[in-house]
Short mmCIF file of C-alpha atoms and ligand atoms in Angstrom, two decimals:
data_model
loop_
_atom_site.label_atom_id
_atom_site.label_comp_id
_atom_site.label_asym_id
_atom_site.label_seq_id
_atom_site.Cartn_x
_atom_site.Cartn_y
_atom_site.Cartn_z
CA MET A 147 0.00 0.00 0.00
CA PHE A 148 1.12 3.54 -0.86
CA GLU A 149 3.94 2.11 -2.94
CA SER A 150 3.75 5.05 -5.32
CA ILE A 151 4.40 7.62 -2.60
CA SER A 152 6.18 6.08 0.40
CA ASP A 153 9.70 6.93 -0.90
CA GLN A 154 8.92 10.56 -1.50
CA ILE A 155 6.42 11.21 1.25
CA LYS A 156 8.35 14.10 2.82
CA ASN A 157 8.56 15.83 -0.56
CA TYR A 158 4.84 16.38 -0.80
CA LYS A 159 4.26 19.95 0.24
CA LYS A 160 0.83 20.68 -1.19
CA ILE A 161 -1.77 18.01 -0.65
CA VAL A 162 -5.32 18.25 -1.91
CA PHE A 163 -8.08 15.88 -0.82
CA VAL A 164 -11.13 15.59 -3.01
CA THR A 165 -13.89 14.00 -0.99
CA GLY A 166 -17.41 12.73 -1.53
CA ALA A 167 -20.22 11.06 0.34
CA GLY A 168 -18.22 7.87 1.00
CA ILE A 169 -15.99 9.57 3.56
CA SER A 170 -19.05 10.34 5.72
CA GLN A 171 -20.67 6.96 5.23
CA GLU A 172 -19.05 5.66 8.41
CA SER A 173 -20.40 8.69 10.28
CA GLY A 174 -23.90 7.43 9.54
CA ILE A 175 -24.69 9.58 6.51
CA HIS A 176 -25.95 7.81 3.41
CA THR A 177 -24.11 8.00 0.11
CA PHE A 178 -26.10 8.87 -3.03
CA ARG A 179 -25.36 5.94 -5.28
CA GLY A 180 -24.79 2.23 -4.78
CA ASN A 181 -27.04 -0.25 -3.01
CA GLU A 182 -27.70 1.89 0.05
CA GLY A 183 -27.58 5.17 -1.85
CA LEU A 184 -30.20 7.91 -1.37
CA TRP A 185 -30.89 8.17 -5.11
CA ARG A 186 -31.91 4.53 -5.13
CA ASN A 187 -34.85 5.28 -2.84
CA TYR A 188 -35.59 8.91 -3.65
CA ASP A 189 -36.14 10.63 -6.98
CA LEU A 190 -33.45 13.26 -7.30
CA MET A 191 -35.48 15.08 -9.95
CA LYS A 192 -38.20 15.65 -7.34
CA LEU A 193 -35.83 16.69 -4.55
CA ALA A 194 -32.64 18.22 -5.84
CA THR A 195 -33.46 20.56 -8.72
CA ILE A 196 -34.72 24.14 -8.72
CA ASP A 197 -37.79 23.07 -10.73
CA ALA A 198 -38.66 20.49 -8.09
CA PHE A 199 -38.27 23.13 -5.41
CA TYR A 200 -40.63 25.59 -7.09
CA GLU A 201 -43.10 22.80 -7.82
CA ASN A 202 -43.20 21.49 -4.26
CA PRO A 203 -41.04 23.46 -1.80
CA LYS A 204 -42.72 21.78 1.18
CA LEU A 205 -41.68 18.31 0.02
CA VAL A 206 -38.12 19.41 -0.71
CA TRP A 207 -37.88 21.13 2.69
CA GLU A 208 -39.22 18.09 4.53
CA TRP A 209 -36.55 15.97 2.89
CA TYR A 210 -33.81 18.48 3.70
CA ASN A 211 -35.07 18.78 7.25
CA ASP A 212 -34.65 15.03 7.73
CA ARG A 213 -31.17 15.25 6.27
CA ARG A 214 -30.36 18.22 8.49
CA SER A 215 -31.26 16.33 11.67
CA ASN A 216 -29.30 13.27 10.54
CA ILE A 217 -26.26 15.38 9.67
CA PHE A 218 -26.39 17.58 12.77
CA GLN A 219 -26.18 14.46 14.94
CA ALA A 220 -23.29 12.98 12.97
CA GLN A 221 -19.72 13.17 14.19
CA PRO A 222 -16.53 13.20 12.12
CA ASN A 223 -14.95 9.76 11.82
CA GLN A 224 -11.30 8.67 11.80
CA GLY A 225 -11.09 9.52 8.10
CA HIS A 226 -12.07 13.17 8.61
CA ASN A 227 -9.86 13.32 11.70
CA ALA A 228 -6.84 11.93 9.87
CA ILE A 229 -7.12 14.59 7.15
CA SER A 230 -7.31 17.28 9.80
CA GLU A 231 -4.27 15.87 11.62
CA LEU A 232 -2.23 15.90 8.41
CA GLU A 233 -2.15 19.71 8.62
CA LYS A 234 0.65 19.27 11.20
CA TYR A 235 2.90 17.86 8.49
CA ALA A 236 1.94 19.49 5.17
CA GLN A 237 -0.21 22.12 3.52
CA VAL A 238 -3.60 20.49 3.18
CA VAL A 239 -6.66 21.67 1.29
CA VAL A 240 -9.94 19.77 1.25
CA LEU A 241 -12.21 20.13 -1.77
CA THR A 242 -15.41 18.43 -0.73
CA GLN A 243 -18.65 17.71 -2.52
CA ASN A 244 -20.24 17.03 0.85
CA ILE A 245 -22.63 19.48 2.46
CA ASP A 246 -22.37 17.92 5.92
CA GLY A 247 -19.65 20.16 7.39
CA LEU A 248 -17.82 17.19 8.95
CA HIS A 249 -14.37 18.19 7.65
CA LYS A 250 -14.67 21.54 9.42
CA LYS A 251 -16.07 19.82 12.52
CA ALA A 252 -12.99 17.57 12.50
CA GLY A 253 -10.79 20.66 12.55
CA SER A 254 -9.63 20.96 8.94
CA SER A 255 -8.94 24.63 8.34
CA ASN A 256 -8.87 24.83 4.55
CA VAL A 257 -12.13 23.37 3.32
CA LEU A 258 -13.90 24.40 0.14
CA GLU A 259 -17.49 23.17 0.08
CA LEU A 260 -18.11 22.83 -3.64
CA HIS A 261 -21.80 21.97 -3.30
CA GLY A 262 -22.63 24.34 -0.45
CA SER A 263 -23.60 23.53 3.11
CA ILE A 264 -26.71 22.11 4.74
CA VAL A 265 -26.32 24.60 7.59
CA LYS A 266 -26.75 27.51 5.23
CA ILE A 267 -30.04 28.86 4.02
CA LYS A 268 -30.59 31.57 1.44
CA CYS A 269 -33.46 33.43 -0.14
CA SER A 270 -34.53 32.17 -3.55
CA VAL A 271 -34.84 35.79 -4.71
CA CYS A 272 -32.96 38.40 -2.61
CA ASP A 273 -29.38 38.31 -1.21
CA TYR A 274 -30.35 37.17 2.29
CA ASN A 275 -28.45 34.17 3.67
CA GLU A 276 -27.92 32.76 7.12
CA ASP A 277 -26.54 29.77 9.02
CA ILE A 278 -29.40 28.00 10.79
CA LEU A 279 -28.52 25.16 13.12
CA THR A 280 -31.93 24.81 14.73
CA GLU A 281 -34.83 22.75 13.47
CA ILE A 282 -37.11 24.41 10.96
CA SER A 283 -40.76 23.73 11.68
CA ASP A 284 -42.83 25.69 9.16
CA PHE A 285 -42.33 24.60 5.57
CA PRO A 286 -41.40 26.30 3.41
CA PRO A 287 -39.71 28.98 5.54
CA LEU A 288 -40.15 32.52 4.25
CA CYS A 289 -37.64 35.32 3.90
CA LYS A 290 -38.27 38.82 5.30
CA CYS A 291 -38.78 39.88 1.66
CA GLY A 292 -41.71 37.45 1.43
CA ASN A 293 -40.11 34.93 -0.92
CA ILE A 294 -39.23 31.32 -0.12
CA LEU A 295 -35.98 30.44 1.63
CA ARG A 296 -34.04 27.47 0.27
CA PRO A 297 -31.10 25.34 1.37
CA ASP A 298 -27.85 26.94 0.21
CA VAL A 299 -26.73 23.84 -1.64
CA VAL A 300 -25.97 23.26 -5.30
CA TRP A 301 -28.75 21.35 -7.01
CA PHE A 302 -28.55 19.47 -10.29
CA GLY A 303 -28.37 21.88 -13.19
CA GLU A 304 -27.05 24.73 -11.02
CA PRO A 305 -23.55 26.16 -11.29
CA LEU A 306 -21.07 25.89 -8.44
CA PRO A 307 -20.35 29.17 -6.62
CA GLN A 308 -17.91 30.80 -9.05
CA ASP A 309 -15.31 31.92 -6.49
CA VAL A 310 -15.26 28.55 -4.70
CA TRP A 311 -14.85 26.65 -7.96
CA GLN A 312 -12.08 28.94 -9.23
CA ASN A 313 -10.20 28.48 -5.95
CA ALA A 314 -10.68 24.71 -6.19
CA ILE A 315 -9.17 24.69 -9.69
CA ASP A 316 -6.23 26.76 -8.45
CA PHE A 317 -5.51 24.40 -5.55
CA ALA A 318 -5.88 21.33 -7.77
CA SER A 319 -3.56 22.83 -10.37
CA GLU A 320 -0.85 23.57 -7.80
CA CYS A 321 -0.88 20.41 -5.68
CA ASP A 322 1.76 17.69 -5.80
CA LEU A 323 -0.41 15.00 -4.22
CA MET A 324 -4.15 14.57 -4.75
CA VAL A 325 -6.01 12.02 -2.64
CA ILE A 326 -9.51 11.22 -3.85
CA VAL A 327 -11.75 9.68 -1.23
CA GLY A 328 -15.28 8.32 -1.30
CA THR A 329 -16.65 9.79 -4.49
CA SER A 330 -18.10 7.98 -7.48
CA PHE A 331 -17.00 10.99 -9.56
CA VAL A 332 -20.08 10.89 -11.76
CA VAL A 333 -20.92 14.51 -11.02
CA SER A 334 -19.37 17.34 -12.97
CA PRO A 335 -17.46 19.62 -12.60
CA ALA A 336 -15.93 18.14 -9.42
CA ASN A 337 -14.88 15.09 -11.41
CA THR A 338 -12.54 17.21 -13.54
CA LEU A 339 -10.34 18.15 -10.56
CA PRO A 340 -7.90 15.23 -10.98
CA LEU A 341 -7.19 16.41 -14.52
CA TYR A 342 -5.96 19.77 -13.21
CA ALA A 343 -3.69 17.99 -10.73
CA LYS A 344 -2.40 15.71 -13.46
CA GLN A 345 -1.37 18.69 -15.56
CA ASN A 346 0.88 19.63 -12.63
CA ASN A 347 2.34 16.09 -12.57
CA ALA A 348 0.80 15.48 -9.16
CA THR A 349 0.53 11.95 -7.81
CA LEU A 350 -3.09 10.77 -7.77
CA ILE A 351 -4.38 8.26 -5.24
CA GLU A 352 -7.91 6.94 -4.96
CA ILE A 353 -9.32 5.49 -1.74
CA ASN A 354 -12.64 3.80 -2.46
CA PRO A 355 -13.95 0.25 -2.08
CA GLU A 356 -15.43 0.50 -5.61
CA THR A 357 -14.17 1.39 -9.07
CA THR A 358 -15.02 4.95 -10.11
CA GLU A 359 -15.28 7.00 -13.29
CA MET A 360 -11.75 8.32 -12.72
CA SER A 361 -10.01 5.14 -11.53
CA GLY A 362 -8.18 4.91 -14.87
CA GLU A 363 -6.39 8.22 -14.16
CA MET A 364 -4.93 7.15 -10.80
CA ASP A 365 -1.31 6.39 -9.92
CA GLU A 366 -2.45 4.22 -7.05
CA ILE A 367 -5.80 2.79 -6.05
CA ILE A 368 -6.63 1.50 -2.59
CA ARG A 369 -9.84 -0.52 -2.54
CA ASN A 370 -10.80 -0.01 1.07
CA THR A 371 -12.70 2.41 3.27
CA SER A 372 -11.55 5.85 4.33
CA VAL A 373 -11.67 5.05 8.05
CA GLU A 374 -9.38 2.10 7.45
CA ILE A 375 -6.89 3.82 5.15
CA LEU A 376 -6.62 7.55 5.91
CA PRO A 377 -5.03 7.11 9.38
CA LYS A 378 -2.44 4.84 7.72
CA LEU A 379 -1.69 7.49 5.12
CA VAL A 380 -1.15 10.11 7.83
CA SER A 381 1.10 7.77 9.82
CA LEU A 382 3.53 7.74 6.86
CA PHE A 383 4.06 11.48 7.31
CA LYS A 384 4.80 11.04 11.02
CA LYS A 385 7.76 8.73 10.53
N1 APR B 613 -14.97 4.83 2.32
C1 APR B 613 -14.63 5.28 1.11
N2 APR B 613 -15.47 5.30 0.05
C2 APR B 613 -16.71 4.83 0.24
C3 APR B 613 -17.14 4.33 1.48
C4 APR B 613 -16.20 4.34 2.56
N3 APR B 613 -16.53 3.88 3.78
N4 APR B 613 -18.43 3.92 1.34
C5 APR B 613 -18.78 4.18 0.09
N5 APR B 613 -17.75 4.71 -0.60
C6 APR B 613 -17.71 5.17 -1.99
C7 APR B 613 -18.62 4.44 -2.95
O1 APR B 613 -17.96 3.28 -3.47
C8 APR B 613 -18.87 5.49 -4.02
O2 APR B 613 -17.90 5.43 -5.04
O3 APR B 613 -18.18 6.50 -1.99
C9 APR B 613 -18.71 6.79 -3.26
C10 APR B 613 -19.99 7.57 -3.06
O4 APR B 613 -20.47 7.99 -4.32
P1 APR B 613 -21.79 8.86 -4.45
O5 APR B 613 -22.86 8.29 -3.60
O6 APR B 613 -22.08 9.02 -5.89
O7 APR B 613 -21.37 10.26 -3.77
P2 APR B 613 -20.61 11.49 -4.42
O8 APR B 613 -19.60 11.03 -5.40
O9 APR B 613 -20.15 12.32 -3.28
O10 APR B 613 -21.78 12.23 -5.16
C11 APR B 613 -21.50 13.45 -5.82
O11 APR B 613 -23.83 13.72 -6.28
O12 APR B 613 -26.10 13.72 -5.72
C12 APR B 613 -24.96 14.44 -5.79
O13 APR B 613 -24.67 16.51 -4.82
C13 APR B 613 -24.55 15.14 -4.53
O14 APR B 613 -22.35 15.84 -3.83
C14 APR B 613 -23.11 14.76 -4.34
C15 APR B 613 -22.69 14.36 -5.75
#
């Protein structure tokens, strides 16, 4: 394991992690695809698009409210904690597709949330936005301007926040090691990030029990879970 990097481990100065739902799976948060995936039991076109929201904001909010209570109870696992600990040994940036905030909760200081955050709520019309950690009881919640508030997450068909995405490209383009954890990489544009790292001749490692869309681009693939493998990766830097 880690044959491609163990000789040069101390040379890696800029490390980027690209993470997806799989890293939080062992914190009790469902992934989207695969046998237990949310999109197997729920219709994403009815829950995670702006059209669905305008058609039935109450339904979308009820679903997000369930996810909010699940996520607010979840704790970072050893995978999140290992990434946070690695900051003692190298410059670490986390580019996550997850909206669960668990990287920040684990103490990682450089986290870009590509798909937004479940804590955040914004108005569907005006500029109002807020972090709300409490339960929302009246659906759909209304803004002071009278329009509907929505979760500040990126839904299918919506662009990523421009500044966040540009920063993500910059970090990916400058890193010398990219570790890709727990994402099926079927969703664009996050799945293009390894290509930016590759242009910089970075080493690419994938940690995932399953094959992904980008497995063919990797220098090393570890078919195991993040909780099992990430602490081992960090222990290499401690030696
Ligand atoms: N450790 C590592 N990887 C895991 C684990 C684990 N314990 N458990 C599952 N995985 C892997 C799966 O094999 C799969 O490849 O995590 C991946 C999860 O893939 P998806 O469910 O597709 O999640 P993700 O890639 O994050 O989805 C991207 O899709 O619906 C949208 O906006 C949502 O951000 C999400 C985006």
